[in-house]
GROMACS .gro file of C-alpha atoms in nm:
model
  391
    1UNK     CA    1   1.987  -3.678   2.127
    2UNK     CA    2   1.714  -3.425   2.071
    3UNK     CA    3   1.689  -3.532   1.734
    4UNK     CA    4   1.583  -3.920   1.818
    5UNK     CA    5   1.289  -3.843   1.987
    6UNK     CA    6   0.950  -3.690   1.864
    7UNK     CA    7   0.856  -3.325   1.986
    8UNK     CA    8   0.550  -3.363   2.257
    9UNK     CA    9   0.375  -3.059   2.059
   10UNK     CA   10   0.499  -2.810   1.799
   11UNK     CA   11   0.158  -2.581   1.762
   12UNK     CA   12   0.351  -2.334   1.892
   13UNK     CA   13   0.593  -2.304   1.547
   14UNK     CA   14   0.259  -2.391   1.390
   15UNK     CA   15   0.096  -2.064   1.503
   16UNK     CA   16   0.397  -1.820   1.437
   17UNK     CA   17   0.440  -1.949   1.068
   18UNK     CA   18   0.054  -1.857   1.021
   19UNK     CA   19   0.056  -1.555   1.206
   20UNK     CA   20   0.428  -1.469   0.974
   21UNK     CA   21   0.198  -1.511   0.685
   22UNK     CA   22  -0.028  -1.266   0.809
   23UNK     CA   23   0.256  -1.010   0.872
   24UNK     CA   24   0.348  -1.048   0.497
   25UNK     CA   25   0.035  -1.014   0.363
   26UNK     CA   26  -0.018  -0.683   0.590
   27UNK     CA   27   0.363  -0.573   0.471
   28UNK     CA   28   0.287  -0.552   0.103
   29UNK     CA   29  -0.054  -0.471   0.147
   30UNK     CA   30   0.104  -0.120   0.326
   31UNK     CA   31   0.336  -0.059   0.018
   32UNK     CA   32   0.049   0.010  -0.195
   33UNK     CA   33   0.000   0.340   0.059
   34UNK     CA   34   0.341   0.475  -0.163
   35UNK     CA   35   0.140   0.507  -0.495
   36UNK     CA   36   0.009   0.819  -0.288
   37UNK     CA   37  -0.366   0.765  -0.451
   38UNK     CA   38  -0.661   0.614  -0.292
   39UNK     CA   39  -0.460   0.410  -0.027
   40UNK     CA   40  -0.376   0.590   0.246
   41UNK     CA   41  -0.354   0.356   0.532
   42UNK     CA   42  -0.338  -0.029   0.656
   43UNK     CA   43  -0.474  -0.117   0.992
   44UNK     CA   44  -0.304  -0.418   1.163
   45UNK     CA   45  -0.489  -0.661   1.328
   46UNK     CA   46  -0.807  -0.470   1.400
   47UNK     CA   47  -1.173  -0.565   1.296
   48UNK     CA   48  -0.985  -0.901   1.107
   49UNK     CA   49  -0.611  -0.981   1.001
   50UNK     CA   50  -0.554  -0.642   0.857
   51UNK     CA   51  -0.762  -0.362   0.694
   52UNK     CA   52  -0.678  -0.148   0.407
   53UNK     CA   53  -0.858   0.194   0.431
   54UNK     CA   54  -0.932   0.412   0.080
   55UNK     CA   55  -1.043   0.740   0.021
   56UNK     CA   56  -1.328   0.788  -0.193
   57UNK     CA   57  -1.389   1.149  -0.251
   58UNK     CA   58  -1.463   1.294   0.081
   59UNK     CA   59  -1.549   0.941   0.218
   60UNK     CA   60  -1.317   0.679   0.320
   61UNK     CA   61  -1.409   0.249   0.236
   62UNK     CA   62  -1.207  -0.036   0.413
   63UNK     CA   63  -1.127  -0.356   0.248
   64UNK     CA   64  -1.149  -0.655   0.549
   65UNK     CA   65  -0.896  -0.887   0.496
   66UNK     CA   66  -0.833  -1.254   0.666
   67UNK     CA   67  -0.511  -1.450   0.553
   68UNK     CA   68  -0.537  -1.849   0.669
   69UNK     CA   69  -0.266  -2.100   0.533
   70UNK     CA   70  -0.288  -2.467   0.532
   71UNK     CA   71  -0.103  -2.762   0.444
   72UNK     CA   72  -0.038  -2.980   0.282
   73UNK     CA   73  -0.018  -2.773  -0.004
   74UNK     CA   74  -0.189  -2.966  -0.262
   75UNK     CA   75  -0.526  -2.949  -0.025
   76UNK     CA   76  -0.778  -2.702  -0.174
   77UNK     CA   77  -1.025  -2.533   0.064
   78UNK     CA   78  -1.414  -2.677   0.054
   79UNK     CA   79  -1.727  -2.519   0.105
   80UNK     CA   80  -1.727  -2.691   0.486
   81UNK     CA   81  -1.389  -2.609   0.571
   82UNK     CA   82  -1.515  -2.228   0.500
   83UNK     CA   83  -1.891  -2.207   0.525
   84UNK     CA   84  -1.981  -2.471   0.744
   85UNK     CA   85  -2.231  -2.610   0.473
   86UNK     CA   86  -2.241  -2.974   0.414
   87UNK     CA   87  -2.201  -3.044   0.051
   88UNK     CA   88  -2.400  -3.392   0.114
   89UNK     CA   89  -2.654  -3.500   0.365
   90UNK     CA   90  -2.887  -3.249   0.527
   91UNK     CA   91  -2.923  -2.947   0.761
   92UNK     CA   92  -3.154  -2.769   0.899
   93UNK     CA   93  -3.236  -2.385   0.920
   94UNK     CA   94  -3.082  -2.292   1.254
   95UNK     CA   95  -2.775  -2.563   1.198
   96UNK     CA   96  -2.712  -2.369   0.866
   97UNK     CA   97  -2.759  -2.029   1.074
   98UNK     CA   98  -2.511  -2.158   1.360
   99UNK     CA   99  -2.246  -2.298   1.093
  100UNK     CA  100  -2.235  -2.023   0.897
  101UNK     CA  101  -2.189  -1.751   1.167
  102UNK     CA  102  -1.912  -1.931   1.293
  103UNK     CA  103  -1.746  -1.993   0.953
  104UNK     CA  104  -1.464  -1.764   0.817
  105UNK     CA  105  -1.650  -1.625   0.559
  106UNK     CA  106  -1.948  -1.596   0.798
  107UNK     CA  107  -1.705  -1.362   1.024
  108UNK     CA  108  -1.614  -1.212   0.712
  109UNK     CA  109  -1.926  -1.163   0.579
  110UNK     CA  110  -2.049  -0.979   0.926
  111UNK     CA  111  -1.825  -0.690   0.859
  112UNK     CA  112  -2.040  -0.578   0.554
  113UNK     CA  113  -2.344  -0.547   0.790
  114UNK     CA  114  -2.141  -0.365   1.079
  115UNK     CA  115  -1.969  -0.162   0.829
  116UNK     CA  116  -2.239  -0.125   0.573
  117UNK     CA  117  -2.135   0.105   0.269
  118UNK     CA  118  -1.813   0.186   0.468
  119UNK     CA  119  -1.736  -0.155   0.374
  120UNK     CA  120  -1.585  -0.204   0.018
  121UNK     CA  121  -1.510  -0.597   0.012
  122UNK     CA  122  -1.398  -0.894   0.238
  123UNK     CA  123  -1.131  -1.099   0.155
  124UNK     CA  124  -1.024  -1.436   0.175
  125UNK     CA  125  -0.665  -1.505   0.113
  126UNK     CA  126  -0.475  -1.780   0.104
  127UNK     CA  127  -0.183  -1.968   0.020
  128UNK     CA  128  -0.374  -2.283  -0.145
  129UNK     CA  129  -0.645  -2.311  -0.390
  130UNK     CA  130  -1.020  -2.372  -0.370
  131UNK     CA  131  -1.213  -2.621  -0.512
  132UNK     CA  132  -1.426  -2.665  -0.754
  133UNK     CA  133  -1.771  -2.659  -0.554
  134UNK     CA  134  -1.651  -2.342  -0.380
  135UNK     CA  135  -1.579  -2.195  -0.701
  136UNK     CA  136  -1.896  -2.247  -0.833
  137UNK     CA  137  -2.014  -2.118  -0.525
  138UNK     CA  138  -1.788  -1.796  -0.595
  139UNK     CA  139  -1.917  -1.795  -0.961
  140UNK     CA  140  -2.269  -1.824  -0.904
  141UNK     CA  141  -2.325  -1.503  -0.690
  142UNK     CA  142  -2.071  -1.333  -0.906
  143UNK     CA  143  -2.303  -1.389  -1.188
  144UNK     CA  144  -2.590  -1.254  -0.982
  145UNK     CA  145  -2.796  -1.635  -1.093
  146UNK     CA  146  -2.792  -1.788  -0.761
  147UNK     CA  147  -2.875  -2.105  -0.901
  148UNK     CA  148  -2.650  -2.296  -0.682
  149UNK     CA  149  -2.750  -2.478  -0.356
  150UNK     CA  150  -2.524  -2.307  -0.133
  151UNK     CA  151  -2.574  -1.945  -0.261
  152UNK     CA  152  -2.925  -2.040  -0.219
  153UNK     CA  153  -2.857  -2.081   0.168
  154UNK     CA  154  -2.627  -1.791   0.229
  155UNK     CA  155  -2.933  -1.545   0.053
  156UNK     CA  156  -3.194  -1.760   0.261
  157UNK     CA  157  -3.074  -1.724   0.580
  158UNK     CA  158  -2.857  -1.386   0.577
  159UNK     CA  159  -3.062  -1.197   0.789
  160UNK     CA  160  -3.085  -1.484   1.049
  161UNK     CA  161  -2.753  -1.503   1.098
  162UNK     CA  162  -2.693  -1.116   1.139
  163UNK     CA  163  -3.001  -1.071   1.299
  164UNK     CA  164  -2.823  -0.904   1.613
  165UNK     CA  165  -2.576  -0.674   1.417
  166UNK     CA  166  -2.892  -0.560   1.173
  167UNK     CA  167  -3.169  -0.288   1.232
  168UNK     CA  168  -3.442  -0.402   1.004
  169UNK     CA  169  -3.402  -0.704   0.753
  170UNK     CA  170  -3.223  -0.636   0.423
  171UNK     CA  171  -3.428  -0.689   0.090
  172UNK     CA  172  -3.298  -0.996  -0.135
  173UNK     CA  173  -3.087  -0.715  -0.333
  174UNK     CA  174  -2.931  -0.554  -0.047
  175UNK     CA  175  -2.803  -0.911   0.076
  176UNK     CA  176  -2.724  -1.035  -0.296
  177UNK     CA  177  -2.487  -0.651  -0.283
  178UNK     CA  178  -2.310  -0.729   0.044
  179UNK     CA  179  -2.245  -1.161  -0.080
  180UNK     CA  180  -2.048  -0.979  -0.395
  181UNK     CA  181  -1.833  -0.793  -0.173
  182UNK     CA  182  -1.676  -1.162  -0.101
  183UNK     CA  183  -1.310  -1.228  -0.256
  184UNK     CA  184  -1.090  -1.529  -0.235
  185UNK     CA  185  -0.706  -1.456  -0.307
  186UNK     CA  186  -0.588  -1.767  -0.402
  187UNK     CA  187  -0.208  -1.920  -0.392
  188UNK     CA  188  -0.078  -1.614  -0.327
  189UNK     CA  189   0.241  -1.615  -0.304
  190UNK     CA  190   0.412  -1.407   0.013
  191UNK     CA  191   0.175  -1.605   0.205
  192UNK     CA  192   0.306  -1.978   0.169
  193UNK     CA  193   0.425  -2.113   0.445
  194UNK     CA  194   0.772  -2.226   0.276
  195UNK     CA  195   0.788  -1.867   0.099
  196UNK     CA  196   1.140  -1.800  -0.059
  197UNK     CA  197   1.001  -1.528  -0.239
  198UNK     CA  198   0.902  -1.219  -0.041
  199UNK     CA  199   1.183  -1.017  -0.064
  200UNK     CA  200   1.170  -1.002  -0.464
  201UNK     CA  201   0.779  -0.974  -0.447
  202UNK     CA  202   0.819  -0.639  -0.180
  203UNK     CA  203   1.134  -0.511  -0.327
  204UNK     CA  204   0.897  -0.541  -0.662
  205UNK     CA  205   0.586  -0.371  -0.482
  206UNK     CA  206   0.810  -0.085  -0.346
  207UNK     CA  207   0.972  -0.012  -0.712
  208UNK     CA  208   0.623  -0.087  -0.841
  209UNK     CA  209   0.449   0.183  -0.650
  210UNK     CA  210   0.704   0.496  -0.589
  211UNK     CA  211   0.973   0.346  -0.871
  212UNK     CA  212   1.237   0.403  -0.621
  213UNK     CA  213   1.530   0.135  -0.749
  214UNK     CA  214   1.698  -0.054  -0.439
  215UNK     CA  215   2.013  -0.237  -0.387
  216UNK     CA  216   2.050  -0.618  -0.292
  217UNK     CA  217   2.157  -0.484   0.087
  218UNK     CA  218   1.926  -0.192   0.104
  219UNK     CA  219   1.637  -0.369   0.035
  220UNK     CA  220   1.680  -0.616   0.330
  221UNK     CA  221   1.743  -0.399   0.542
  222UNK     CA  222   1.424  -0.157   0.462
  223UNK     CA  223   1.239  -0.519   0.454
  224UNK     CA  224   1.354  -0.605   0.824
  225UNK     CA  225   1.203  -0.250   0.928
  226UNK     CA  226   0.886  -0.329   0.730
  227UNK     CA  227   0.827  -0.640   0.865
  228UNK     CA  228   0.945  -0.522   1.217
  229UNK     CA  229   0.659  -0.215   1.190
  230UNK     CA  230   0.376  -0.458   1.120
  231UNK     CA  231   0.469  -0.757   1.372
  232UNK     CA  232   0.473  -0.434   1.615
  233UNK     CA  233   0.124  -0.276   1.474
  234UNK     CA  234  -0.036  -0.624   1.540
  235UNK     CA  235   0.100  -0.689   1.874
  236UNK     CA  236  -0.081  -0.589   2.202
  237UNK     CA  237  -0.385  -0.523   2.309
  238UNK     CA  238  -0.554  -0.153   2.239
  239UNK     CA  239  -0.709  -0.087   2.582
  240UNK     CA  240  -0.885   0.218   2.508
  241UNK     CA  241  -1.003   0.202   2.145
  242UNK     CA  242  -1.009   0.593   1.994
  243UNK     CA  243  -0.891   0.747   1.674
  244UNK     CA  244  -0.574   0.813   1.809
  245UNK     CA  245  -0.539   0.505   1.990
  246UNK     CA  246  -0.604   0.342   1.617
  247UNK     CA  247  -0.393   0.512   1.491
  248UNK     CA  248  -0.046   0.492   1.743
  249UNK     CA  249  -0.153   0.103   1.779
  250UNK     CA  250  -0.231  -0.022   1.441
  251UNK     CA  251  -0.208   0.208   1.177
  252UNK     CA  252   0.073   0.220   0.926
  253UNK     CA  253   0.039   0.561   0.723
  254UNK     CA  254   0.298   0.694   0.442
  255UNK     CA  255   0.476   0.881   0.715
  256UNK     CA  256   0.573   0.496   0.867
  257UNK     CA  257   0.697   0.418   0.530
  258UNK     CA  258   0.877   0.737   0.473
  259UNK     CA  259   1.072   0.677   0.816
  260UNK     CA  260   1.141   0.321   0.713
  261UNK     CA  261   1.281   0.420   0.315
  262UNK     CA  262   1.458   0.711   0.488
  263UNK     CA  263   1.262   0.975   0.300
  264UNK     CA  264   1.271   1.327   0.470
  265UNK     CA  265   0.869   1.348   0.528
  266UNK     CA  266   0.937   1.741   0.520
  267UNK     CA  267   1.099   1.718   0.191
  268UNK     CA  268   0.833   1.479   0.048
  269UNK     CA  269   0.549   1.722   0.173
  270UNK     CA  270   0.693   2.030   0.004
  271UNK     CA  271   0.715   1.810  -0.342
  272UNK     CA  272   0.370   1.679  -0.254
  273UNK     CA  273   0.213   2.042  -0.273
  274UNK     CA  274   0.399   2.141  -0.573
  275UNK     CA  275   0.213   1.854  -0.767
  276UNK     CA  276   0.490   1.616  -0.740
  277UNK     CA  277   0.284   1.311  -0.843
  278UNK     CA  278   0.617   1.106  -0.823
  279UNK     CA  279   0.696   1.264  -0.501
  280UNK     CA  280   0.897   0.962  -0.355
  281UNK     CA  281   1.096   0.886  -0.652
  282UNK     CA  282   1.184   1.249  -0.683
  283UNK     CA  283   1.327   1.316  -0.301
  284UNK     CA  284   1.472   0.962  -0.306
  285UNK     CA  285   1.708   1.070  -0.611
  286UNK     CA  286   1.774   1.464  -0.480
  287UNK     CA  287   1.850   1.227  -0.095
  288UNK     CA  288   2.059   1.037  -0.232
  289UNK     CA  289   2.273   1.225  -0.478
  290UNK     CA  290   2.298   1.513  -0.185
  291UNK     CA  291   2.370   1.207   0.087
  292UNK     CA  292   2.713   1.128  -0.120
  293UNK     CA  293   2.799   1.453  -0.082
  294UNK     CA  294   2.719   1.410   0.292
  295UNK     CA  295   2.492   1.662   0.296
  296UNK     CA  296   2.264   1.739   0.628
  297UNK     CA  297   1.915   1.695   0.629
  298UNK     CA  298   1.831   2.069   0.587
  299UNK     CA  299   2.030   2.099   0.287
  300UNK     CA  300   1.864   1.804   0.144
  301UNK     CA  301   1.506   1.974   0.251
  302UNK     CA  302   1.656   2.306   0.098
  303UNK     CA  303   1.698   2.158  -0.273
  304UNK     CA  304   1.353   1.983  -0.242
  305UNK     CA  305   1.224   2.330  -0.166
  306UNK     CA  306   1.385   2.478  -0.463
  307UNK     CA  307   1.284   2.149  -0.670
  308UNK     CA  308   0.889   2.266  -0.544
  309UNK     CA  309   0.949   2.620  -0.590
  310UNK     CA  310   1.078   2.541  -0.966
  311UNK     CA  311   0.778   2.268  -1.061
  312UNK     CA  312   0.523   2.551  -0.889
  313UNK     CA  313   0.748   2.839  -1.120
  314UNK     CA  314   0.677   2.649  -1.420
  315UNK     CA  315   0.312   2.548  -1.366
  316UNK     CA  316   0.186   2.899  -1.302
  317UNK     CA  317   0.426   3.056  -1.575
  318UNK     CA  318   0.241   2.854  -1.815
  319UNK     CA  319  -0.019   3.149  -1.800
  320UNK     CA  320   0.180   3.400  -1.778
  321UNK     CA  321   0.516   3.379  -2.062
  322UNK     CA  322   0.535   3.278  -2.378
  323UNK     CA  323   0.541   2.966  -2.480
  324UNK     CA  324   0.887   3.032  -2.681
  325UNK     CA  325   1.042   3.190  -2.357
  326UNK     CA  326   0.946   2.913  -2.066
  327UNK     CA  327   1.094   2.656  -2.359
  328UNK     CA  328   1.423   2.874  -2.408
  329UNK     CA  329   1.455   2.926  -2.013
  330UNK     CA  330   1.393   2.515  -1.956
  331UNK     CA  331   1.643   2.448  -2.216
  332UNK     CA  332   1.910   2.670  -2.073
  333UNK     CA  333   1.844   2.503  -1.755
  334UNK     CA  334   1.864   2.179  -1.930
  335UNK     CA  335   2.181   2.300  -2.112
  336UNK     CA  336   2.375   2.340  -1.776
  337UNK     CA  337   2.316   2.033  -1.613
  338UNK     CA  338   2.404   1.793  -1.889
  339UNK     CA  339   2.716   1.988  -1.998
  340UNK     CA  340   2.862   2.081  -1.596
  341UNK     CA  341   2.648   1.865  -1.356
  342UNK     CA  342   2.565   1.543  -1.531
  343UNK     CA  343   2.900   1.352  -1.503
  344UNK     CA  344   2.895   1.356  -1.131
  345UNK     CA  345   2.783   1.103  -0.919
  346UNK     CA  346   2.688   1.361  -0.618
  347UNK     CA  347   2.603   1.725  -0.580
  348UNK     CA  348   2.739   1.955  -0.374
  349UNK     CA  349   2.524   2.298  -0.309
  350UNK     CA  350   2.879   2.499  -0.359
  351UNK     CA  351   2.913   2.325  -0.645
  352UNK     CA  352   2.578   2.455  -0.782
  353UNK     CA  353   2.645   2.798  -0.685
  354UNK     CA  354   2.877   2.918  -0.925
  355UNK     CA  355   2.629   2.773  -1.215
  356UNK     CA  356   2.383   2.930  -1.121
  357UNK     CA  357   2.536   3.256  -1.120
  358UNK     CA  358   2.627   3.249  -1.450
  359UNK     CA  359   2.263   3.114  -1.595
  360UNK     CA  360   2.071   3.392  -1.399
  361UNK     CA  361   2.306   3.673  -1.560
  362UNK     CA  362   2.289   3.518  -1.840
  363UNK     CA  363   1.908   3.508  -1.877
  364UNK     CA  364   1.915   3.928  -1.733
  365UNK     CA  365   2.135   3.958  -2.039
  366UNK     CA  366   1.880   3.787  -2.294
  367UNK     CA  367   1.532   3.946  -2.112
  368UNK     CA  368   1.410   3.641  -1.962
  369UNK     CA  369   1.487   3.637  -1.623
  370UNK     CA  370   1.115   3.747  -1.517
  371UNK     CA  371   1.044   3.704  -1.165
  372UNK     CA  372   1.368   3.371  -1.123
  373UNK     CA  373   1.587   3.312  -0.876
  374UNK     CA  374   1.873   3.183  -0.720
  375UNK     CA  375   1.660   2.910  -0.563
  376UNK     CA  376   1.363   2.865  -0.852
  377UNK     CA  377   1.713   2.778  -1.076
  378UNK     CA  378   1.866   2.555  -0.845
  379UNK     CA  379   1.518   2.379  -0.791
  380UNK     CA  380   1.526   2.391  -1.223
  381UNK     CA  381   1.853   2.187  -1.205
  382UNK     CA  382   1.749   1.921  -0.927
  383UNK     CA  383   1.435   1.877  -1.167
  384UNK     CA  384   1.671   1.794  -1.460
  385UNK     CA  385   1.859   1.559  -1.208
  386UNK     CA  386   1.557   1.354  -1.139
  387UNK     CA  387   1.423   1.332  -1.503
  388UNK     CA  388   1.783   1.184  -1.600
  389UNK     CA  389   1.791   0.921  -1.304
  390UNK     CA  390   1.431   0.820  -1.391
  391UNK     CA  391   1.474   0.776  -1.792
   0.00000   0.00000   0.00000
């Protein structure tokens, strides 16, 4: 019966599908934070869509990004549909002014006078293309000519439009720097309305940026917690707007993705400060080789201890021992994983015990036991571990 009659409205399934492309676009934007570089944190629905914050040097920049879908999916986006210009027929100054401001890329445009040098670009993405006027558009203050009518505009009236938001006029340069920091992210994928493809593209992303390999199950369920962390970063209003408010309400930081991979953040911190620059990758494989073993949390924060202790052992010994000596003591090391250790599929710390016995009397017995230990070895072996998971 329902089926025979038409629906009154359906903006309402209209809306969540955009606002689900949004989430997306915010989910793998956030994955990007595991490459542990310049990304360090994506702000959900705050200033636009989302925001993706970078350090540079002792400064951070934010990248502003809106996501807007549309069908049908063979439209491409025009100059009106995002400026407010008319490609034919005329307008006046303050229409131009009034159409503009109002525009998308008019809102996003006013973040790189609010934000100023804080601001390192404005995006547009999007699940269509755009056509060829736009790109023009796109290409002409790219190329720094503006020889095209519309760039012409957007340079002319720039100040007029942001006259509120801006202390003193810019200078033709100044504006012509803050139009470059425009971007259009075309037919993107994990944004399309009838997207199939997300998981692959974030089960990619997370292999991509911390090279941790997941199952077909594992990865849905991490993806249902990823997706479940944004939808709640964007949701609700933050009454009182402070750091911490910021960053409780609508931040998603590595220790958010740590909780959702099931990566002791302890563990990862320790391998962080040892130089670790595969930090992830390196307590995923020591997790989950201990985790068969059913190993508790501390022991799995013990061995990524000794794994720090051993990487910090062998970076300062560097200095210190011959060359001929740190290569004989790695070898040994080397020698007792792959001929007691490497056949099995977990590791049990009283398994290790015995082994490590043997290779610290044995290096007394040969003079190169310097200042090593029980746990420096162990760490030595857990290093060997994680280079032969990740070859």
């Amino acid at each position: 019966m329902l089926s025979t009659k038409k629906p009154r409205e359906q903006s309402g399934r209209d809306t969540l599908a955009r606002f689900g492309a949004q989430i997306r676009s915010a989910a793998i934007a956030s994955l990007e934070i595991l490459e542990g570089k310049e990304i360090d944190r994506v702000y959900c629905d705050l200033h636009d869509d989302f925001v993706v914050r970078k350090r540079k040097g002792t400064d951070f920049v934010y990248i502003f990004y809106q996501v807007k879908t549309k069908s049908p999916v063979n439209y491409q986006w025009k100059i009106f549909d995002l400026l407010g210009l008319k490609s034919r027929g005329n307008q006046d100054c303050d229409e131009k002014i009034d159409a503009i401001k109002s525009s998308f890329v008019g809102k996003l445009l006013l973040h790189t006078v609010v934000f100023e040098k804080a601001c390192e670009n404005v995006i547009f993405q999007t699940n269509i293309h755009i056509d060829q006027n736009l790109q023009s558009l796109v290409d002409d203050i790219e190329s720094n000519k503006y020889e095209n009518k519309h760039s012409k505009d957007l340079l002319a009236v720039f100040n007029a439009c942001f006259c509120k938001e801006l202390k003193d006029d810019l200078s033709e340069e100044s504006i012509k720097e803050q139009l470059k920091k425009l971007q259009f992210h075309t037919d993107v994928q994990y944004v399309k309305l009838d997207n199939d493809d997300f998981d692959s593209y974030a089960k990619k992303s997370i292999f991509k940026y911390s090279e941790v390999e997941l199952g077909h199950l594992e990865a849905k369920e991490i993806l249902i917690k990823l997706l479940h962390l944004i939808n709640k970063k964007s949701s609700g209003i933050i009454k009182n707007i402070t750091p911490a408010t910021i960053e409780s309400e609508a931040a998603v930081s590595i220790d958010d993705l740590l909780s959702i991979l099931s990566i002791s953040k302890e563990a990862y911190n320790l391998l962080i400060s040892s130089g670790d620059d595969k930090a992830i990758k390196s307590i995923s494989i020591i997790q989950r080789s201990l985790e068969k073993a059913n190993a508790d949390p501390n022991i799995i924060e013990f061995c990524s201890k000794c794994k720090a202790r051993w990487d910090i052992w062998t970076m300062n010994s560097r200095h210190e021992i011959h060359e001929l000596h740190l290569k004989a003591i790695k070898d040994r090391v080397r020698h007792v994983f792959e001929t007691h250790l490497n056949h099995y599929n977990s590791l049990r710390i009283s398994l290790l015990q015995p082994f490590v016995d043997q290779l610290l009397n044995d290096l007394e017995s040969s003079n190169l036991k310097y200042d090593l230990t029980h746990e420096i070895l162990i760490g030595g072996l857990f290093s060997e571990l994680v280079r032969v998971k990740s070859s």
